[in-house]
Amino acid sequence: MQRKFDGVLFFPVTPFTATGTVDLDLLARHLAAGVEVRAQDRHNVGTIDHVDDSRGTAHIVFVSADGNRSAERELPWEQLTVIDRNARERPLTPTAEATLQRLRDDAARRL
């Protein structure tokens, strides 16, 4: 008889602001090659291959549970949830800082 999982699988470590929105500044500081993330669109778990600071995206590699299939996607930072508790904070490049400012400006225009 197969046992069913009964418990917490993981806690997301993606930072949120007091208003409940994703803190993109802090999130971007934790996106780096090798960090495990969850895609918010389908909740698939993958590993960051590389981060594109100029586009505000991360290239993610997803591997099936059986290891026989894989897929690669480039996703915007705001569509990712960091689930890697060992993700270390990285210094942001000037390019990443400029991208974050552009994302903040875009969000402010939408409000």
Short mmCIF file of N, CA and C in Angstrom, two decimals, residues 6-111:
data_model
loop_
_atom_site.label_atom_id
_atom_site.label_comp_id
_atom_site.label_asym_id
_atom_site.label_seq_id
_atom_site.Cartn_x
_atom_site.Cartn_y
_atom_site.Cartn_z
N ASP A 6 1.40 13.60 3.76
CA ASP A 6 0.59 14.31 4.74
C ASP A 6 1.48 15.29 5.49
N GLY A 7 1.57 16.51 4.99
CA GLY A 7 2.41 17.51 5.63
C GLY A 7 2.76 18.62 4.69
N VAL A 8 3.63 19.48 5.12
CA VAL A 8 4.04 20.63 4.33
C VAL A 8 5.17 20.20 3.40
N LEU A 9 5.00 20.48 2.10
CA LEU A 9 6.03 20.14 1.13
C LEU A 9 7.15 21.19 1.15
N PHE A 10 6.78 22.46 1.09
CA PHE A 10 7.77 23.54 1.16
C PHE A 10 7.05 24.84 1.49
N PHE A 11 7.82 25.77 2.00
CA PHE A 11 7.31 27.11 2.20
C PHE A 11 7.94 28.00 1.14
N PRO A 12 7.15 28.78 0.41
CA PRO A 12 7.76 29.70 -0.54
C PRO A 12 8.55 30.76 0.21
N VAL A 13 9.68 31.14 -0.32
CA VAL A 13 10.50 32.16 0.32
C VAL A 13 10.47 33.46 -0.46
N THR A 14 9.57 33.57 -1.43
CA THR A 14 9.42 34.81 -2.17
C THR A 14 8.94 35.90 -1.21
N PRO A 15 9.60 37.06 -1.23
CA PRO A 15 9.22 38.12 -0.29
C PRO A 15 7.99 38.90 -0.75
N PHE A 16 7.17 39.30 0.20
CA PHE A 16 6.00 40.11 -0.09
C PHE A 16 6.07 41.41 0.71
N THR A 17 5.44 42.45 0.17
CA THR A 17 5.36 43.72 0.88
C THR A 17 4.21 43.67 1.88
N ALA A 18 4.06 44.72 2.65
CA ALA A 18 2.97 44.80 3.63
C ALA A 18 1.60 44.78 2.95
N THR A 19 1.54 45.20 1.69
CA THR A 19 0.25 45.22 0.97
C THR A 19 -0.04 43.89 0.28
N GLY A 20 0.87 42.92 0.39
CA GLY A 20 0.64 41.60 -0.19
C GLY A 20 1.15 41.42 -1.61
N THR A 21 1.82 42.43 -2.16
CA THR A 21 2.39 42.30 -3.50
C THR A 21 3.81 41.76 -3.38
N VAL A 22 4.28 41.17 -4.46
CA VAL A 22 5.65 40.63 -4.47
C VAL A 22 6.65 41.78 -4.37
N ASP A 23 7.61 41.64 -3.49
CA ASP A 23 8.70 42.62 -3.38
C ASP A 23 9.72 42.28 -4.45
N LEU A 24 9.56 42.91 -5.63
CA LEU A 24 10.42 42.58 -6.78
C LEU A 24 11.89 42.86 -6.50
N ASP A 25 12.19 43.93 -5.75
CA ASP A 25 13.59 44.24 -5.45
C ASP A 25 14.25 43.07 -4.72
N LEU A 26 13.60 42.60 -3.68
CA LEU A 26 14.18 41.50 -2.90
C LEU A 26 14.13 40.18 -3.67
N LEU A 27 13.06 39.96 -4.43
CA LEU A 27 12.98 38.76 -5.25
C LEU A 27 14.14 38.70 -6.25
N ALA A 28 14.38 39.81 -6.96
CA ALA A 28 15.45 39.84 -7.96
C ALA A 28 16.81 39.55 -7.34
N ARG A 29 16.99 39.93 -6.08
CA ARG A 29 18.27 39.69 -5.41
C ARG A 29 18.49 38.21 -5.08
N HIS A 30 17.43 37.40 -5.18
CA HIS A 30 17.55 35.97 -4.87
C HIS A 30 17.45 35.08 -6.11
N LEU A 31 17.34 35.69 -7.29
CA LEU A 31 17.29 34.91 -8.52
C LEU A 31 18.69 34.76 -9.09
N ALA A 32 19.14 33.52 -9.16
CA ALA A 32 20.49 33.24 -9.66
C ALA A 32 20.51 31.80 -10.18
N ALA A 33 21.50 31.49 -10.99
CA ALA A 33 21.65 30.13 -11.52
C ALA A 33 21.67 29.13 -10.38
N GLY A 34 20.90 28.04 -10.55
CA GLY A 34 20.87 26.97 -9.57
C GLY A 34 19.76 27.08 -8.53
N VAL A 35 19.07 28.22 -8.49
CA VAL A 35 18.00 28.42 -7.50
C VAL A 35 16.71 27.75 -8.00
N GLU A 36 16.04 27.03 -7.09
CA GLU A 36 14.78 26.38 -7.44
C GLU A 36 13.64 27.38 -7.31
N VAL A 37 12.77 27.38 -8.32
CA VAL A 37 11.64 28.29 -8.35
C VAL A 37 10.37 27.54 -8.78
N ARG A 38 9.24 28.16 -8.52
CA ARG A 38 7.97 27.63 -8.98
C ARG A 38 7.37 28.65 -9.93
N ALA A 39 6.93 28.19 -11.09
CA ALA A 39 6.27 29.06 -12.06
C ALA A 39 4.84 29.27 -11.58
N GLN A 40 4.41 30.52 -11.51
CA GLN A 40 3.08 30.81 -10.99
C GLN A 40 1.96 30.41 -11.94
N ASP A 41 2.27 30.26 -13.23
CA ASP A 41 1.21 29.93 -14.18
C ASP A 41 0.71 28.50 -14.03
N ARG A 42 1.59 27.55 -13.83
CA ARG A 42 1.19 26.15 -13.72
C ARG A 42 1.72 25.48 -12.47
N HIS A 43 2.43 26.22 -11.67
CA HIS A 43 2.98 25.72 -10.41
C HIS A 43 4.05 24.65 -10.61
N ASN A 44 4.65 24.61 -11.79
CA ASN A 44 5.74 23.68 -12.04
C ASN A 44 6.99 24.16 -11.32
N VAL A 45 7.79 23.21 -10.84
CA VAL A 45 9.04 23.53 -10.16
C VAL A 45 10.19 23.30 -11.11
N GLY A 46 11.11 24.28 -11.16
CA GLY A 46 12.27 24.17 -12.03
C GLY A 46 13.47 24.83 -11.39
N THR A 47 14.58 24.81 -12.12
CA THR A 47 15.83 25.39 -11.65
C THR A 47 16.27 26.47 -12.62
N ILE A 48 16.70 27.60 -12.07
CA ILE A 48 17.18 28.70 -12.92
C ILE A 48 18.49 28.30 -13.57
N ASP A 49 18.53 28.44 -14.90
CA ASP A 49 19.76 28.21 -15.65
C ASP A 49 20.57 29.52 -15.72
N HIS A 50 19.89 30.62 -16.04
CA HIS A 50 20.53 31.93 -16.00
C HIS A 50 19.49 33.02 -15.89
N VAL A 51 19.93 34.19 -15.46
CA VAL A 51 19.07 35.35 -15.26
C VAL A 51 19.45 36.41 -16.28
N ASP A 52 18.45 37.02 -16.91
CA ASP A 52 18.67 38.11 -17.86
C ASP A 52 18.23 39.41 -17.18
N ASP A 53 19.20 40.14 -16.63
CA ASP A 53 18.90 41.37 -15.90
C ASP A 53 18.33 42.45 -16.80
N SER A 54 18.68 42.48 -18.06
CA SER A 54 18.19 43.53 -18.94
C SER A 54 16.72 43.34 -19.31
N ARG A 55 16.27 42.10 -19.35
CA ARG A 55 14.88 41.81 -19.71
C ARG A 55 14.01 41.54 -18.49
N GLY A 56 14.63 41.35 -17.34
CA GLY A 56 13.85 41.04 -16.14
C GLY A 56 13.25 39.66 -16.20
N THR A 57 14.03 38.71 -16.72
CA THR A 57 13.55 37.34 -16.88
C THR A 57 14.58 36.35 -16.33
N ALA A 58 14.12 35.12 -16.17
CA ALA A 58 15.01 34.02 -15.80
C ALA A 58 14.73 32.85 -16.73
N HIS A 59 15.78 32.19 -17.16
CA HIS A 59 15.65 31.00 -18.01
C HIS A 59 15.58 29.80 -17.07
N ILE A 60 14.44 29.09 -17.11
CA ILE A 60 14.18 28.00 -16.17
C ILE A 60 14.19 26.67 -16.90
N VAL A 61 14.78 25.66 -16.27
CA VAL A 61 14.75 24.29 -16.79
C VAL A 61 13.83 23.47 -15.88
N PHE A 62 12.81 22.88 -16.50
CA PHE A 62 11.86 22.03 -15.79
C PHE A 62 12.13 20.58 -16.20
N VAL A 63 12.17 19.68 -15.24
CA VAL A 63 12.40 18.26 -15.51
C VAL A 63 11.24 17.49 -14.89
N SER A 64 10.69 16.54 -15.65
CA SER A 64 9.56 15.74 -15.15
C SER A 64 10.00 14.91 -13.94
N ALA A 65 9.02 14.49 -13.16
CA ALA A 65 9.30 13.70 -11.95
C ALA A 65 10.06 12.43 -12.27
N ASP A 66 9.79 11.82 -13.43
CA ASP A 66 10.50 10.58 -13.78
C ASP A 66 11.85 10.86 -14.43
N GLY A 67 12.15 12.15 -14.69
CA GLY A 67 13.44 12.52 -15.27
C GLY A 67 13.57 12.27 -16.75
N ASN A 68 12.50 11.82 -17.40
CA ASN A 68 12.58 11.48 -18.83
C ASN A 68 12.27 12.64 -19.76
N ARG A 69 11.65 13.68 -19.26
CA ARG A 69 11.30 14.83 -20.11
C ARG A 69 11.76 16.11 -19.45
N SER A 70 12.05 17.08 -20.29
CA SER A 70 12.41 18.39 -19.76
C SER A 70 11.86 19.48 -20.68
N ALA A 71 11.74 20.65 -20.12
CA ALA A 71 11.29 21.81 -20.89
C ALA A 71 12.04 23.02 -20.37
N GLU A 72 12.25 23.98 -21.23
CA GLU A 72 12.92 25.22 -20.85
C GLU A 72 12.02 26.38 -21.19
N ARG A 73 11.94 27.34 -20.28
CA ARG A 73 11.10 28.52 -20.47
C ARG A 73 11.82 29.75 -19.94
N GLU A 74 11.56 30.87 -20.58
CA GLU A 74 12.03 32.15 -20.06
C GLU A 74 10.82 32.86 -19.47
N LEU A 75 10.88 33.14 -18.17
CA LEU A 75 9.74 33.73 -17.48
C LEU A 75 10.13 35.05 -16.81
N PRO A 76 9.20 35.99 -16.78
CA PRO A 76 9.46 37.25 -16.08
C PRO A 76 9.64 37.02 -14.59
N TRP A 77 10.46 37.85 -13.97
CA TRP A 77 10.72 37.71 -12.54
C TRP A 77 9.43 37.65 -11.74
N GLU A 78 8.47 38.50 -12.08
CA GLU A 78 7.25 38.59 -11.27
C GLU A 78 6.37 37.35 -11.37
N GLN A 79 6.68 36.42 -12.27
CA GLN A 79 5.91 35.18 -12.40
C GLN A 79 6.59 34.01 -11.71
N LEU A 80 7.58 34.30 -10.88
CA LEU A 80 8.34 33.25 -10.20
C LEU A 80 8.18 33.34 -8.70
N THR A 81 8.17 32.19 -8.06
CA THR A 81 8.21 32.10 -6.61
C THR A 81 9.46 31.29 -6.25
N VAL A 82 10.33 31.88 -5.46
CA VAL A 82 11.53 31.18 -5.01
C VAL A 82 11.12 30.18 -3.94
N ILE A 83 11.48 28.92 -4.14
CA ILE A 83 11.19 27.89 -3.14
C ILE A 83 12.46 27.30 -2.54
N ASP A 84 13.59 27.80 -2.97
CA ASP A 84 14.89 27.32 -2.52
C ASP A 84 15.28 28.06 -1.24
N ARG A 85 15.20 27.37 -0.11
CA ARG A 85 15.52 28.02 1.17
C ARG A 85 16.99 28.39 1.28
N ASN A 86 17.82 27.84 0.40
CA ASN A 86 19.25 28.14 0.43
C ASN A 86 19.63 29.23 -0.56
N ALA A 87 18.64 29.86 -1.20
CA ALA A 87 18.94 30.92 -2.17
C ALA A 87 19.62 32.08 -1.45
N ARG A 88 20.77 32.44 -1.95
CA ARG A 88 21.53 33.53 -1.34
C ARG A 88 21.24 34.85 -2.06
N GLU A 89 21.34 35.92 -1.31
CA GLU A 89 21.13 37.23 -1.90
C GLU A 89 22.33 37.60 -2.75
N ARG A 90 22.05 38.12 -3.94
CA ARG A 90 23.12 38.54 -4.84
C ARG A 90 23.09 40.06 -4.97
N PRO A 91 24.24 40.66 -5.23
CA PRO A 91 24.22 42.10 -5.50
C PRO A 91 23.61 42.33 -6.89
N LEU A 92 22.78 43.34 -7.00
CA LEU A 92 22.17 43.63 -8.30
C LEU A 92 23.11 44.45 -9.16
N THR A 93 23.13 44.11 -10.42
CA THR A 93 23.93 44.88 -11.38
C THR A 93 23.21 46.19 -11.67
N PRO A 94 23.91 47.18 -12.20
CA PRO A 94 23.23 48.42 -12.62
C PRO A 94 22.12 48.13 -13.63
N THR A 95 22.31 47.13 -14.47
CA THR A 95 21.28 46.76 -15.44
C THR A 95 20.04 46.24 -14.73
N ALA A 96 20.22 45.40 -13.71
CA ALA A 96 19.09 44.88 -12.95
C ALA A 96 18.37 46.02 -12.22
N GLU A 97 19.12 46.95 -11.66
CA GLU A 97 18.53 48.10 -10.98
C GLU A 97 17.66 48.91 -11.95
N ALA A 98 18.16 49.13 -13.17
CA ALA A 98 17.40 49.87 -14.18
C ALA A 98 16.14 49.11 -14.58
N THR A 99 16.24 47.80 -14.70
CA THR A 99 15.08 46.98 -15.04
C THR A 99 14.03 47.06 -13.93
N LEU A 100 14.46 46.98 -12.68
CA LEU A 100 13.53 47.09 -11.56
C LEU A 100 12.82 48.44 -11.56
N GLN A 101 13.56 49.50 -11.88
CA GLN A 101 12.94 50.82 -11.94
C GLN A 101 11.89 50.87 -13.05
N ARG A 102 12.21 50.26 -14.18
CA ARG A 102 11.24 50.21 -15.29
C ARG A 102 9.99 49.43 -14.87
N LEU A 103 10.16 48.32 -14.17
CA LEU A 103 9.02 47.52 -13.71
C LEU A 103 8.19 48.29 -12.70
N ARG A 104 8.84 49.03 -11.80
CA ARG A 104 8.11 49.85 -10.83
C ARG A 104 7.32 50.95 -11.54
N ASP A 105 7.95 51.59 -12.52
CA ASP A 105 7.28 52.65 -13.28
C ASP A 105 6.07 52.09 -14.03
N ASP A 106 6.23 50.90 -14.65
CA ASP A 106 5.13 50.27 -15.36
C ASP A 106 3.97 49.96 -14.42
N ALA A 107 4.29 49.46 -13.24
CA ALA A 107 3.25 49.13 -12.25
C ALA A 107 2.54 50.39 -11.78
N ALA A 108 3.27 51.47 -11.59
CA ALA A 108 2.66 52.72 -11.13
C ALA A 108 1.70 53.28 -12.19
N ARG A 109 2.05 53.12 -13.46
CA ARG A 109 1.16 53.59 -14.55
C ARG A 109 -0.13 52.80 -14.60
N ARG A 110 -0.06 51.52 -14.23
CA ARG A 110 -1.26 50.68 -14.26
C ARG A 110 -2.22 50.99 -13.12
N LEU A 111 -1.72 51.62 -12.06
CA LEU A 111 -2.59 51.90 -10.91
C LEU A 111 -3.48 53.08 -11.13
#
